[in-house]
Every structure is written in structure tokens, then in C-alpha cells.
Amino acid sequence: MNSEYFIKLDYRCNNRCRFCITAEHNNYIEFEEIIKIIDMVDNQKFDTITISGGEPTLRDDIIEILQYIKSKGYKIRLQTNARKFANLNFAHLIADIGIESYLISFHECEKDKFEYITQVKQSYEETIQGIKNIKHFNQFIIINTVINILNYKSLKNISEFVFGLGVDTIKFVLLRDLEENKKRYHEFSVTFSEMKSYLLNAIKYAKNISKEVLVEGIPFCQIDNYYETIGELYIPAKLDFVSKDEMEQDVNYDKLFYKKAVQCEKCNFNDICSGTWAEYITENGDGELIPIQDKNLSDTLDINILINKIFI
């Protein structure tokens, strides 16, 4: 079994990232309701609960919530910006609960650029210290870097920096869009043609130092022969999402978020490639999606090995 149940606890955040897709929402789930949600999760279908926000560590009851999830036998993945973990005692308390992995948002490696994005002074120092403190307790860290117009030329530098902090994996995610976020999307989005060489350099760097790197929202045709980095290959077959203003829903990840071009049907990888974010094609067209038709290339991908890996 490899399936995840996502719970958005809160949309509040102590950062104000300029391109954030959750900024326009207002969601807060009371503790009693969270317990009810956890109790109704079918542990025959799900082995992992992912906690996200906003910034879930802003909640006064976050430790109690995580402890309750753990007491029910689930693995826990925690999405965070790591700033609260700058407090070593807090980092210790969370680590003692037993977290499977931390997905930490980190979008720039230079202080001025980092804090231009977060719009919060001292967020750079707190995030870095938080990462160091989490690693102090030998926790597994995945860095989540959203590719945007402000950082796409710095992807290799970001990789070098965070791996220098001891993180385990970096995941580069194509910027998302929501209806209420279109102005920010137009301002901060970047095309495959613009980002591709920088992304490939970052991937090559990670591979050269034997570190794991993933991408999300980016199709096979944009990744050269680094096919094993396609994050969608590791997404569990079943996902559920719940928040206060959304009904619980079984999610077909591909149909909900992704879109392909007509020409993708000619690609060797069509059966396993999710395509890209639907909004990317809506905004930029599908001309960059070029079918891969070299049989020798597709034969280099061992699908069985990939599918059996643990989702990051």
C-alpha cells in the first residue's frame, strides 16, 4: 500500500510568498474536527497522512495533532517553511513524534532574493536554521522549489546551497495557477523554453554528487534523458484531500491537474507521462510539447524499478 491522505490544517502563513496559490484562501479547521477527520480515514486505503497549510506549525495544537496521527499508526509527511524549527526545542519535539519526511519550501539561496519572495525580514536566517535543526535530529528533508521568473536562472545554485545544508532531496515544481491567482501567475510564470537549460544544469549537478532530484509539472519531453526525475511517476495511486471548504474527494491526480497535447499520443512515454499543469497549456499553448519517438531513449527507462520506489 502506498497512498496518501492530505489535510490542509490552516491557510495562515508567516511568509507572504509573492506567487503563493494559497494566499487568497481562508481556512481553519478546529482541533475537534481534525480529530474526526483523522478517525474517518480508512487505514486500509491509506498508510500516510500529509499535513500542510498555509504553515501548519503556526497552530498551537500542531504537536497534539501530529501525535494523534502517529498514535493511529500512520506515517506523517509535514509540509512547512521550517521557520518555527529555528527553535531547537521545537525541532526536537516534532522529531520525537516520528516524521517520515519534511517537505520544506525554499525558493532562493541569496538572502535579499529569498526575502523579496517571502516579503518577511529574517525569514532567510530562520529557514536555514530550521533546516539545520531538523537535520540535527537526522530527519529526512525534501526541498520544494517553485520554478518562477525570479529564480529559474538560480536553480543550480539553489541545489548546491541546500545540499550543502545536508538535505536529502530537492524537488523543482512548475509554478501553479488558480483562478484567483491569475495576476500573480502572469507576473511570475516562466516557460519551458526559458527554464530548460537551467533546470537541466541543476539536475546534472545533483546527479553528479549522487543526490536525489525530482521535478513536478514538467513532462518527459522537457527533461532530456533524466526521466527518473519525473515526480509524477512516484505519486501514489490514490490521494484524498480535505480542508474546511472542500469536501473529501478521491483524486485522479492526472485528470484533476494535468493536460496533454494531441501530439502527445505519438510519444513513446504517453502511457506514463502526465503532461503538464493544465493552466500552463491554457496560458502558453502546447507547442513546446514535442513527442519523443526514439525507441532507444524510451528503452533506457526501467519502469518497474521506478514504480516500485517510495514516493517522495
PDB file of C-alpha atoms in Angstrom:
ATOM      1  CA  MET A   1       0.000   0.000   0.000  1.00  0.00           C
ATOM      2  CA  ASN A   2       1.324   3.440  -0.952  1.00  0.00           C
ATOM      3  CA  SER A   3      -1.397   6.044  -0.635  1.00  0.00           C
ATOM      4  CA  GLU A   4      -1.690   9.449   0.979  1.00  0.00           C
ATOM      5  CA  TYR A   5      -4.385  11.452   2.696  1.00  0.00           C
ATOM      6  CA  PHE A   6      -3.784  15.215   2.640  1.00  0.00           C
ATOM      7  CA  ILE A   7      -5.153  17.514   5.332  1.00  0.00           C
ATOM      8  CA  LYS A   8      -4.842  21.273   4.997  1.00  0.00           C
ATOM      9  CA  LEU A   9      -4.983  22.495   8.565  1.00  0.00           C
ATOM     10  CA  ASP A  10      -4.795  26.205   8.003  1.00  0.00           C
ATOM     11  CA  TYR A  11      -4.071  28.727   5.249  1.00  0.00           C
ATOM     12  CA  ARG A  12      -2.330  31.139   7.604  1.00  0.00           C
ATOM     13  CA  CYS A  13       1.380  31.559   6.959  1.00  0.00           C
ATOM     14  CA  ASN A  14       4.245  33.540   8.462  1.00  0.00           C
ATOM     15  CA  ASN A  15       5.629  34.093   4.955  1.00  0.00           C
ATOM     16  CA  ARG A  16       3.867  36.015   2.195  1.00  0.00           C
ATOM     17  CA  CYS A  17       5.420  34.464  -0.898  1.00  0.00           C
ATOM     18  CA  ARG A  18       4.575  36.573  -3.907  1.00  0.00           C
ATOM     19  CA  PHE A  19       3.430  33.687  -6.094  1.00  0.00           C
ATOM     20  CA  CYS A  20       1.712  31.573  -3.435  1.00  0.00           C
ATOM     21  CA  ILE A  21      -1.514  29.906  -4.589  1.00  0.00           C
ATOM     22  CA  THR A  22      -2.980  29.652  -1.086  1.00  0.00           C
ATOM     23  CA  ALA A  23      -2.755  33.337  -0.237  1.00  0.00           C
ATOM     24  CA  GLU A  24      -6.366  34.131  -1.163  1.00  0.00           C
ATOM     25  CA  HIS A  25      -7.937  31.387   0.940  1.00  0.00           C
ATOM     26  CA  ASN A  26      -9.271  31.466   4.462  1.00  0.00           C
ATOM     27  CA  ASN A  27      -9.340  28.057   6.072  1.00  0.00           C
ATOM     28  CA  TYR A  28      -9.034  26.922   9.665  1.00  0.00           C
ATOM     29  CA  ILE A  29     -10.072  23.517  10.934  1.00  0.00           C
ATOM     30  CA  GLU A  30     -10.797  23.282  14.651  1.00  0.00           C
ATOM     31  CA  PHE A  31      -8.926  20.627  16.641  1.00  0.00           C
ATOM     32  CA  GLU A  32     -12.037  18.548  17.312  1.00  0.00           C
ATOM     33  CA  GLU A  33     -12.870  18.495  13.615  1.00  0.00           C
ATOM     34  CA  ILE A  34      -9.322  17.431  12.754  1.00  0.00           C
ATOM     35  CA  ILE A  35      -9.590  14.500  15.140  1.00  0.00           C
ATOM     36  CA  LYS A  36     -12.868  13.476  13.485  1.00  0.00           C
ATOM     37  CA  ILE A  37     -11.217  13.679  10.040  1.00  0.00           C
ATOM     38  CA  ILE A  38      -8.286  11.534  11.175  1.00  0.00           C
ATOM     39  CA  ASP A  39     -10.656   8.999  12.719  1.00  0.00           C
ATOM     40  CA  MET A  40     -12.610   8.659   9.484  1.00  0.00           C
ATOM     41  CA  VAL A  41      -9.515   7.991   7.362  1.00  0.00           C
ATOM     42  CA  ASP A  42      -9.641   4.415   6.122  1.00  0.00           C
ATOM     43  CA  ASN A  43      -6.366   2.843   7.243  1.00  0.00           C
ATOM     44  CA  GLN A  44      -6.966   0.016   4.819  1.00  0.00           C
ATOM     45  CA  LYS A  45      -6.633   2.505   1.970  1.00  0.00           C
ATOM     46  CA  PHE A  46      -4.088   4.971   3.344  1.00  0.00           C
ATOM     47  CA  ASP A  47      -0.752   4.490   5.045  1.00  0.00           C
ATOM     48  CA  THR A  48       0.372   8.136   5.114  1.00  0.00           C
ATOM     49  CA  ILE A  49      -1.184  11.413   6.212  1.00  0.00           C
ATOM     50  CA  THR A  50       0.371  14.582   4.829  1.00  0.00           C
ATOM     51  CA  ILE A  51      -0.169  17.733   6.864  1.00  0.00           C
ATOM     52  CA  SER A  52       0.003  21.047   5.049  1.00  0.00           C
ATOM     53  CA  GLY A  53      -1.207  24.632   5.117  1.00  0.00           C
ATOM     54  CA  GLY A  54      -0.516  27.538   4.921  1.00  0.00           C
ATOM     55  CA  GLU A  55       2.080  26.946   7.569  1.00  0.00           C
ATOM     56  CA  PRO A  56       0.784  24.175   9.841  1.00  0.00           C
ATOM     57  CA  THR A  57       3.393  24.779  12.562  1.00  0.00           C
ATOM     58  CA  LEU A  58       1.726  28.099  13.438  1.00  0.00           C
ATOM     59  CA  ARG A  59      -1.012  26.147  15.189  1.00  0.00           C
ATOM     60  CA  ASP A  60      -0.724  25.882  18.961  1.00  0.00           C
ATOM     61  CA  ASP A  61      -2.044  22.328  18.750  1.00  0.00           C
ATOM     62  CA  ILE A  62       0.260  21.052  15.978  1.00  0.00           C
ATOM     63  CA  ILE A  63       2.162  18.708  18.315  1.00  0.00           C
ATOM     64  CA  GLU A  64      -1.069  17.175  19.629  1.00  0.00           C
ATOM     65  CA  ILE A  65      -2.341  16.738  16.057  1.00  0.00           C
ATOM     66  CA  LEU A  66       0.830  15.005  14.903  1.00  0.00           C
ATOM     67  CA  GLN A  67       0.940  12.823  17.998  1.00  0.00           C
ATOM     68  CA  TYR A  68      -2.648  11.722  17.406  1.00  0.00           C
ATOM     69  CA  ILE A  69      -1.932  10.835  13.780  1.00  0.00           C
ATOM     70  CA  LYS A  70       1.097   8.823  14.848  1.00  0.00           C
ATOM     71  CA  SER A  71      -0.910   7.033  17.541  1.00  0.00           C
ATOM     72  CA  LYS A  72      -3.259   5.795  14.808  1.00  0.00           C
ATOM     73  CA  GLY A  73      -0.364   4.113  13.026  1.00  0.00           C
ATOM     74  CA  TYR A  74       0.074   6.415  10.050  1.00  0.00           C
ATOM     75  CA  LYS A  75       3.287   7.710   8.542  1.00  0.00           C
ATOM     76  CA  ILE A  76       3.450  11.514   8.606  1.00  0.00           C
ATOM     77  CA  ARG A  77       4.724  13.908   5.976  1.00  0.00           C
ATOM     78  CA  LEU A  78       4.895  17.528   7.070  1.00  0.00           C
ATOM     79  CA  GLN A  79       4.899  20.456   4.662  1.00  0.00           C
ATOM     80  CA  THR A  80       6.493  23.529   6.212  1.00  0.00           C
ATOM     81  CA  ASN A  81       8.656  26.566   5.573  1.00  0.00           C
ATOM     82  CA  ALA A  82      10.832  25.437   8.540  1.00  0.00           C
ATOM     83  CA  ARG A  83      10.929  28.826  10.263  1.00  0.00           C
ATOM     84  CA  LYS A  84       9.428  27.551  13.529  1.00  0.00           C
ATOM     85  CA  PHE A  85      12.124  24.863  13.563  1.00  0.00           C
ATOM     86  CA  ALA A  86      14.737  27.568  14.143  1.00  0.00           C
ATOM     87  CA  ASN A  87      13.829  26.830  17.766  1.00  0.00           C
ATOM     88  CA  LEU A  88      15.861  23.711  18.541  1.00  0.00           C
ATOM     89  CA  ASN A  89      13.456  22.571  21.249  1.00  0.00           C
ATOM     90  CA  PHE A  90      10.519  22.750  18.838  1.00  0.00           C
ATOM     91  CA  ALA A  91      12.508  20.791  16.244  1.00  0.00           C
ATOM     92  CA  HIS A  92      13.261  18.159  18.895  1.00  0.00           C
ATOM     93  CA  LEU A  93       9.610  17.836  19.951  1.00  0.00           C
ATOM     94  CA  ILE A  94       8.460  17.291  16.359  1.00  0.00           C
ATOM     95  CA  ALA A  95      11.292  14.888  15.548  1.00  0.00           C
ATOM     96  CA  ASP A  96      10.445  12.785  18.606  1.00  0.00           C
ATOM     97  CA  ILE A  97       6.947  12.192  17.223  1.00  0.00           C
ATOM     98  CA  GLY A  98       8.427  10.343  14.257  1.00  0.00           C
ATOM     99  CA  ILE A  99       8.034  12.218  10.977  1.00  0.00           C
ATOM    100  CA  GLU A 100       8.521  10.278   7.740  1.00  0.00           C
ATOM    101  CA  SER A 101       9.708  13.340   5.824  1.00  0.00           C
ATOM    102  CA  TYR A 102       9.614  17.130   5.815  1.00  0.00           C
ATOM    103  CA  LEU A 103       8.770  18.988   2.595  1.00  0.00           C
ATOM    104  CA  ILE A 104      10.349  22.418   3.043  1.00  0.00           C
ATOM    105  CA  SER A 105       9.677  25.401   0.796  1.00  0.00           C
ATOM    106  CA  PHE A 106      12.910  27.081  -0.301  1.00  0.00           C
ATOM    107  CA  HIS A 107      12.881  29.276  -3.412  1.00  0.00           C
ATOM    108  CA  GLU A 108      16.167  31.197  -3.375  1.00  0.00           C
ATOM    109  CA  CYS A 109      19.618  30.842  -1.844  1.00  0.00           C
ATOM    110  CA  GLU A 110      20.575  34.530  -1.569  1.00  0.00           C
ATOM    111  CA  LYS A 111      19.162  36.424   1.395  1.00  0.00           C
ATOM    112  CA  ASP A 112      17.922  39.508  -0.490  1.00  0.00           C
ATOM    113  CA  LYS A 113      16.205  37.444  -3.183  1.00  0.00           C
ATOM    114  CA  PHE A 114      14.804  34.976  -0.654  1.00  0.00           C
ATOM    115  CA  GLU A 115      13.228  37.722   1.440  1.00  0.00           C
ATOM    116  CA  TYR A 116      11.990  39.566  -1.648  1.00  0.00           C
ATOM    117  CA  ILE A 117       9.968  36.431  -2.361  1.00  0.00           C
ATOM    118  CA  THR A 118       8.774  35.795   1.209  1.00  0.00           C
ATOM    119  CA  GLN A 119       8.320  39.529   1.970  1.00  0.00           C
ATOM    120  CA  VAL A 120       9.418  38.835   5.562  1.00  0.00           C
ATOM    121  CA  LYS A 121      12.663  40.019   7.127  1.00  0.00           C
ATOM    122  CA  GLN A 122      14.722  37.372   8.940  1.00  0.00           C
ATOM    123  CA  SER A 123      12.824  34.589   7.157  1.00  0.00           C
ATOM    124  CA  TYR A 124      16.056  33.589   5.398  1.00  0.00           C
ATOM    125  CA  GLU A 125      18.031  33.062   8.606  1.00  0.00           C
ATOM    126  CA  GLU A 126      15.150  31.329  10.355  1.00  0.00           C
ATOM    127  CA  THR A 127      14.560  28.935   7.455  1.00  0.00           C
ATOM    128  CA  ILE A 128      18.217  27.974   7.213  1.00  0.00           C
ATOM    129  CA  GLN A 129      18.490  27.459  10.955  1.00  0.00           C
ATOM    130  CA  GLY A 130      15.286  25.442  10.861  1.00  0.00           C
ATOM    131  CA  ILE A 131      16.731  23.141   8.201  1.00  0.00           C
ATOM    132  CA  LYS A 132      19.928  22.735  10.215  1.00  0.00           C
ATOM    133  CA  ASN A 133      17.967  21.914  13.357  1.00  0.00           C
ATOM    134  CA  ILE A 134      15.812  19.344  11.589  1.00  0.00           C
ATOM    135  CA  LYS A 135      18.907  17.653  10.185  1.00  0.00           C
ATOM    136  CA  HIS A 136      20.461  17.770  13.658  1.00  0.00           C
ATOM    137  CA  PHE A 137      17.892  15.130  14.599  1.00  0.00           C
ATOM    138  CA  ASN A 138      18.645  13.091  11.450  1.00  0.00           C
ATOM    139  CA  GLN A 139      15.311  13.806   9.791  1.00  0.00           C
ATOM    140  CA  PHE A 140      14.602  13.309   6.071  1.00  0.00           C
ATOM    141  CA  ILE A 141      14.214  16.606   4.207  1.00  0.00           C
ATOM    142  CA  ILE A 142      12.835  17.257   0.740  1.00  0.00           C
ATOM    143  CA  ILE A 143      13.331  20.806  -0.513  1.00  0.00           C
ATOM    144  CA  ASN A 144      10.435  22.133  -2.573  1.00  0.00           C
ATOM    145  CA  THR A 145      11.498  24.867  -5.015  1.00  0.00           C
ATOM    146  CA  VAL A 146       8.816  26.507  -7.154  1.00  0.00           C
ATOM    147  CA  ILE A 147      10.291  27.482 -10.518  1.00  0.00           C
ATOM    148  CA  ASN A 148       9.388  31.065 -11.308  1.00  0.00           C
ATOM    149  CA  ILE A 149      10.654  34.146 -13.114  1.00  0.00           C
ATOM    150  CA  LEU A 150      12.624  35.240 -10.036  1.00  0.00           C
ATOM    151  CA  ASN A 151      14.689  32.084  -9.541  1.00  0.00           C
ATOM    152  CA  TYR A 152      14.817  29.950 -12.705  1.00  0.00           C
ATOM    153  CA  LYS A 153      18.359  31.061 -13.503  1.00  0.00           C
ATOM    154  CA  SER A 154      19.479  30.126  -9.975  1.00  0.00           C
ATOM    155  CA  LEU A 155      18.252  26.520  -9.817  1.00  0.00           C
ATOM    156  CA  LYS A 156      21.761  25.027  -9.813  1.00  0.00           C
ATOM    157  CA  ASN A 157      22.885  27.493  -7.137  1.00  0.00           C
ATOM    158  CA  ILE A 158      19.876  26.592  -5.008  1.00  0.00           C
ATOM    159  CA  SER A 159      20.739  22.898  -5.390  1.00  0.00           C
ATOM    160  CA  GLU A 160      24.337  23.485  -4.345  1.00  0.00           C
ATOM    161  CA  PHE A 161      23.248  25.514  -1.341  1.00  0.00           C
ATOM    162  CA  VAL A 162      20.615  23.188   0.093  1.00  0.00           C
ATOM    163  CA  PHE A 163      22.631  20.033  -0.462  1.00  0.00           C
ATOM    164  CA  GLY A 164      25.390  21.822   1.407  1.00  0.00           C
ATOM    165  CA  LEU A 165      22.964  22.024   4.330  1.00  0.00           C
ATOM    166  CA  GLY A 166      22.594  18.260   4.245  1.00  0.00           C
ATOM    167  CA  VAL A 167      19.100  17.910   2.754  1.00  0.00           C
ATOM    168  CA  ASP A 168      18.232  14.607   1.115  1.00  0.00           C
ATOM    169  CA  THR A 169      16.226  15.540  -1.964  1.00  0.00           C
ATOM    170  CA  ILE A 170      15.286  18.600  -3.971  1.00  0.00           C
ATOM    171  CA  LYS A 171      12.079  18.832  -5.984  1.00  0.00           C
ATOM    172  CA  PHE A 172      11.608  21.528  -8.642  1.00  0.00           C
ATOM    173  CA  VAL A 173       7.930  22.321  -9.153  1.00  0.00           C
ATOM    174  CA  LEU A 174       6.448  24.239 -12.058  1.00  0.00           C
ATOM    175  CA  LEU A 175       4.502  27.281 -10.843  1.00  0.00           C
ATOM    176  CA  ARG A 176       0.799  26.589 -10.334  1.00  0.00           C
ATOM    177  CA  ASP A 177      -2.141  28.816 -11.128  1.00  0.00           C
ATOM    178  CA  LEU A 178      -5.577  29.247  -9.605  1.00  0.00           C
ATOM    179  CA  GLU A 179      -8.466  31.322 -10.907  1.00  0.00           C
ATOM    180  CA  GLU A 180      -8.000  33.862  -8.121  1.00  0.00           C
ATOM    181  CA  ASN A 181      -4.233  33.869  -8.676  1.00  0.00           C
ATOM    182  CA  LYS A 182      -4.052  34.714 -12.387  1.00  0.00           C
ATOM    183  CA  LYS A 183      -2.441  38.129 -11.953  1.00  0.00           C
ATOM    184  CA  ARG A 184       0.415  36.641  -9.938  1.00  0.00           C
ATOM    185  CA  TYR A 185       0.701  33.727 -12.337  1.00  0.00           C
ATOM    186  CA  HIS A 186       1.224  36.040 -15.309  1.00  0.00           C
ATOM    187  CA  GLU A 187       3.781  38.009 -13.340  1.00  0.00           C
ATOM    188  CA  PHE A 188       5.878  35.088 -12.080  1.00  0.00           C
ATOM    189  CA  SER A 189       5.447  32.198 -14.533  1.00  0.00           C
ATOM    190  CA  VAL A 190       8.265  31.074 -16.830  1.00  0.00           C
ATOM    191  CA  THR A 191       8.116  28.892 -19.939  1.00  0.00           C
ATOM    192  CA  PHE A 192       9.836  25.581 -20.545  1.00  0.00           C
ATOM    193  CA  SER A 193      11.940  27.196 -23.257  1.00  0.00           C
ATOM    194  CA  GLU A 194      13.203  29.797 -20.795  1.00  0.00           C
ATOM    195  CA  MET A 195      13.916  27.465 -17.872  1.00  0.00           C
ATOM    196  CA  LYS A 196      15.028  24.241 -19.552  1.00  0.00           C
ATOM    197  CA  SER A 197      18.809  24.728 -19.715  1.00  0.00           C
ATOM    198  CA  TYR A 198      18.948  25.993 -16.119  1.00  0.00           C
ATOM    199  CA  LEU A 199      16.812  23.131 -14.848  1.00  0.00           C
ATOM    200  CA  LEU A 200      18.934  20.548 -16.633  1.00  0.00           C
ATOM    201  CA  ASN A 201      22.102  22.056 -15.163  1.00  0.00           C
ATOM    202  CA  ALA A 202      20.600  21.771 -11.669  1.00  0.00           C
ATOM    203  CA  ILE A 203      19.611  18.156 -12.280  1.00  0.00           C
ATOM    204  CA  LYS A 204      23.044  17.310 -13.678  1.00  0.00           C
ATOM    205  CA  TYR A 205      24.703  18.827 -10.611  1.00  0.00           C
ATOM    206  CA  ALA A 206      22.559  16.761  -8.224  1.00  0.00           C
ATOM    207  CA  LYS A 207      23.213  13.577 -10.183  1.00  0.00           C
ATOM    208  CA  ASN A 208      26.957  14.235 -10.215  1.00  0.00           C
ATOM    209  CA  ILE A 209      27.039  14.324  -6.400  1.00  0.00           C
ATOM    210  CA  SER A 210      24.688  11.321  -6.148  1.00  0.00           C
ATOM    211  CA  LYS A 211      21.769  13.297  -4.711  1.00  0.00           C
ATOM    212  CA  GLU A 212      18.111  12.743  -5.484  1.00  0.00           C
ATOM    213  CA  VAL A 213      16.327  15.338  -7.581  1.00  0.00           C
ATOM    214  CA  LEU A 214      12.713  15.356  -8.776  1.00  0.00           C
ATOM    215  CA  VAL A 215      10.542  17.589 -10.923  1.00  0.00           C
ATOM    216  CA  GLU A 216       6.797  18.106 -10.861  1.00  0.00           C
ATOM    217  CA  GLY A 217       4.548  19.535 -13.548  1.00  0.00           C
ATOM    218  CA  ILE A 218       7.274  19.030 -16.147  1.00  0.00           C
ATOM    219  CA  PRO A 219       6.773  16.412 -18.892  1.00  0.00           C
ATOM    220  CA  PHE A 220       9.263  13.884 -20.277  1.00  0.00           C
ATOM    221  CA  CYS A 221       9.957  15.926 -23.402  1.00  0.00           C
ATOM    222  CA  GLN A 222      11.423  18.774 -21.315  1.00  0.00           C
ATOM    223  CA  ILE A 223      13.801  16.718 -19.210  1.00  0.00           C
ATOM    224  CA  ASP A 224      16.183  15.186 -21.810  1.00  0.00           C
ATOM    225  CA  ASN A 225      17.214  11.727 -20.602  1.00  0.00           C
ATOM    226  CA  TYR A 226      16.677  12.378 -16.877  1.00  0.00           C
ATOM    227  CA  TYR A 227      13.387  10.506 -16.972  1.00  0.00           C
ATOM    228  CA  GLU A 228      13.753   9.059 -13.482  1.00  0.00           C
ATOM    229  CA  THR A 229      13.366  12.590 -12.058  1.00  0.00           C
ATOM    230  CA  ILE A 230       9.720  12.837 -13.144  1.00  0.00           C
ATOM    231  CA  GLY A 231       7.987  13.137  -9.778  1.00  0.00           C
ATOM    232  CA  GLU A 232       4.603  12.053 -11.065  1.00  0.00           C
ATOM    233  CA  LEU A 233       5.946   8.526 -11.525  1.00  0.00           C
ATOM    234  CA  TYR A 234       6.097   8.177  -7.744  1.00  0.00           C
ATOM    235  CA  ILE A 235       2.737   9.698  -6.853  1.00  0.00           C
ATOM    236  CA  PRO A 236       0.584   7.131  -5.057  1.00  0.00           C
ATOM    237  CA  ALA A 237      -2.278   5.633  -6.993  1.00  0.00           C
ATOM    238  CA  LYS A 238      -4.755   7.077  -4.505  1.00  0.00           C
ATOM    239  CA  LEU A 239      -4.872  10.538  -2.970  1.00  0.00           C
ATOM    240  CA  ASP A 240      -7.540  12.226  -0.877  1.00  0.00           C
ATOM    241  CA  PHE A 241      -7.642  15.887   0.034  1.00  0.00           C
ATOM    242  CA  VAL A 242      -9.660  17.567   2.734  1.00  0.00           C
ATOM    243  CA  SER A 243      -9.950  21.113   4.021  1.00  0.00           C
ATOM    244  CA  LYS A 244     -12.710  23.064   5.709  1.00  0.00           C
ATOM    245  CA  ASP A 245     -14.160  24.451   2.485  1.00  0.00           C
ATOM    246  CA  GLU A 246     -13.589  21.364   0.328  1.00  0.00           C
ATOM    247  CA  MET A 247     -15.426  18.073   0.533  1.00  0.00           C
ATOM    248  CA  GLU A 248     -13.344  14.948   0.854  1.00  0.00           C
ATOM    249  CA  GLN A 249     -12.621  13.674  -2.611  1.00  0.00           C
ATOM    250  CA  ASP A 250     -10.922  10.716  -4.228  1.00  0.00           C
ATOM    251  CA  VAL A 251      -8.464  12.303  -6.616  1.00  0.00           C
ATOM    252  CA  ASN A 252      -7.447  11.162 -10.057  1.00  0.00           C
ATOM    253  CA  TYR A 253      -4.323  13.278  -9.998  1.00  0.00           C
ATOM    254  CA  ASP A 254      -3.793  13.332 -13.756  1.00  0.00           C
ATOM    255  CA  LYS A 255      -7.356  14.288 -14.675  1.00  0.00           C
ATOM    256  CA  LEU A 256      -7.638  16.930 -11.963  1.00  0.00           C
ATOM    257  CA  PHE A 257      -4.423  18.867 -12.534  1.00  0.00           C
ATOM    258  CA  TYR A 258      -2.778  17.894 -15.819  1.00  0.00           C
ATOM    259  CA  LYS A 259      -3.224  18.262 -19.543  1.00  0.00           C
ATOM    260  CA  LYS A 260      -1.530  16.915 -22.646  1.00  0.00           C
ATOM    261  CA  ALA A 261      -1.385  17.950 -26.289  1.00  0.00           C
ATOM    262  CA  VAL A 262      -2.855  15.987 -29.183  1.00  0.00           C
ATOM    263  CA  GLN A 263       0.658  15.243 -30.426  1.00  0.00           C
ATOM    264  CA  CYS A 264       1.491  13.561 -27.101  1.00  0.00           C
ATOM    265  CA  GLU A 265      -0.304  10.460 -28.380  1.00  0.00           C
ATOM    266  CA  LYS A 266       2.684   9.876 -30.679  1.00  0.00           C
ATOM    267  CA  CYS A 267       5.181   9.950 -27.781  1.00  0.00           C
ATOM    268  CA  ASN A 268       6.876   6.775 -26.547  1.00  0.00           C
ATOM    269  CA  PHE A 269       6.109   7.891 -22.999  1.00  0.00           C
ATOM    270  CA  ASN A 270       2.464   8.822 -23.493  1.00  0.00           C
ATOM    271  CA  ASP A 271       1.200   5.983 -21.294  1.00  0.00           C
ATOM    272  CA  ILE A 272       3.229   7.064 -18.261  1.00  0.00           C
ATOM    273  CA  CYS A 273       3.645  10.824 -18.778  1.00  0.00           C
ATOM    274  CA  SER A 274       1.086  13.014 -17.027  1.00  0.00           C
ATOM    275  CA  GLY A 275       1.783  16.017 -19.242  1.00  0.00           C
ATOM    276  CA  THR A 276       1.985  19.408 -17.555  1.00  0.00           C
ATOM    277  CA  TRP A 277      -0.280  21.638 -15.494  1.00  0.00           C
ATOM    278  CA  ALA A 278      -3.476  22.272 -17.419  1.00  0.00           C
ATOM    279  CA  GLU A 279      -3.142  26.006 -16.870  1.00  0.00           C
ATOM    280  CA  TYR A 280       0.329  26.033 -18.415  1.00  0.00           C
ATOM    281  CA  ILE A 281      -1.088  24.846 -21.747  1.00  0.00           C
ATOM    282  CA  THR A 282      -4.015  27.252 -21.430  1.00  0.00           C
ATOM    283  CA  GLU A 283      -1.627  30.165 -20.947  1.00  0.00           C
ATOM    284  CA  ASN A 284       1.298  29.151 -23.172  1.00  0.00           C
ATOM    285  CA  GLY A 285      -0.094  26.706 -25.699  1.00  0.00           C
ATOM    286  CA  ASP A 286       1.211  23.204 -26.374  1.00  0.00           C
ATOM    287  CA  GLY A 287       3.879  23.951 -28.978  1.00  0.00           C
ATOM    288  CA  GLU A 288       6.705  23.066 -26.589  1.00  0.00           C
ATOM    289  CA  LEU A 289       5.375  19.531 -26.066  1.00  0.00           C
ATOM    290  CA  ILE A 290       7.292  17.536 -28.660  1.00  0.00           C
ATOM    291  CA  PRO A 291       6.717  13.754 -28.805  1.00  0.00           C
ATOM    292  CA  ILE A 292       9.712  11.544 -28.033  1.00  0.00           C
ATOM    293  CA  GLN A 293       9.817   8.894 -30.739  1.00  0.00           C
ATOM    294  CA  ASP A 294      13.303   7.453 -30.295  1.00  0.00           C
ATOM    295  CA  LYS A 295      12.782   3.848 -29.185  1.00  0.00           C
ATOM    296  CA  ASN A 296      16.355   3.650 -27.868  1.00  0.00           C
ATOM    297  CA  LEU A 297      15.659   6.528 -25.457  1.00  0.00           C
ATOM    298  CA  SER A 298      12.463   5.069 -24.042  1.00  0.00           C
ATOM    299  CA  ASP A 299      14.117   1.689 -23.572  1.00  0.00           C
ATOM    300  CA  THR A 300      16.590   3.258 -21.130  1.00  0.00           C
ATOM    301  CA  LEU A 301      13.784   3.817 -18.593  1.00  0.00           C
ATOM    302  CA  ASP A 302      13.150   0.851 -16.323  1.00  0.00           C
ATOM    303  CA  ILE A 303       9.517   1.456 -15.401  1.00  0.00           C
ATOM    304  CA  ASN A 304       9.356  -1.445 -12.959  1.00  0.00           C
ATOM    305  CA  ILE A 305      12.194  -0.015 -10.876  1.00  0.00           C
ATOM    306  CA  LEU A 306      10.619   3.432 -10.884  1.00  0.00           C
ATOM    307  CA  ILE A 307       7.139   2.364  -9.924  1.00  0.00           C
ATOM    308  CA  ASN A 308       8.448   0.306  -7.011  1.00  0.00           C
ATOM    309  CA  LYS A 309      10.290   3.249  -5.479  1.00  0.00           C
ATOM    310  CA  ILE A 310       8.823   5.082  -2.494  1.00  0.00           C
ATOM    311  CA  PHE A 311       7.031   8.285  -3.423  1.00  0.00           C
ATOM    312  CA  ILE A 312       8.908  11.426  -2.399  1.00  0.00           C
TER     313      ILE A 312
END
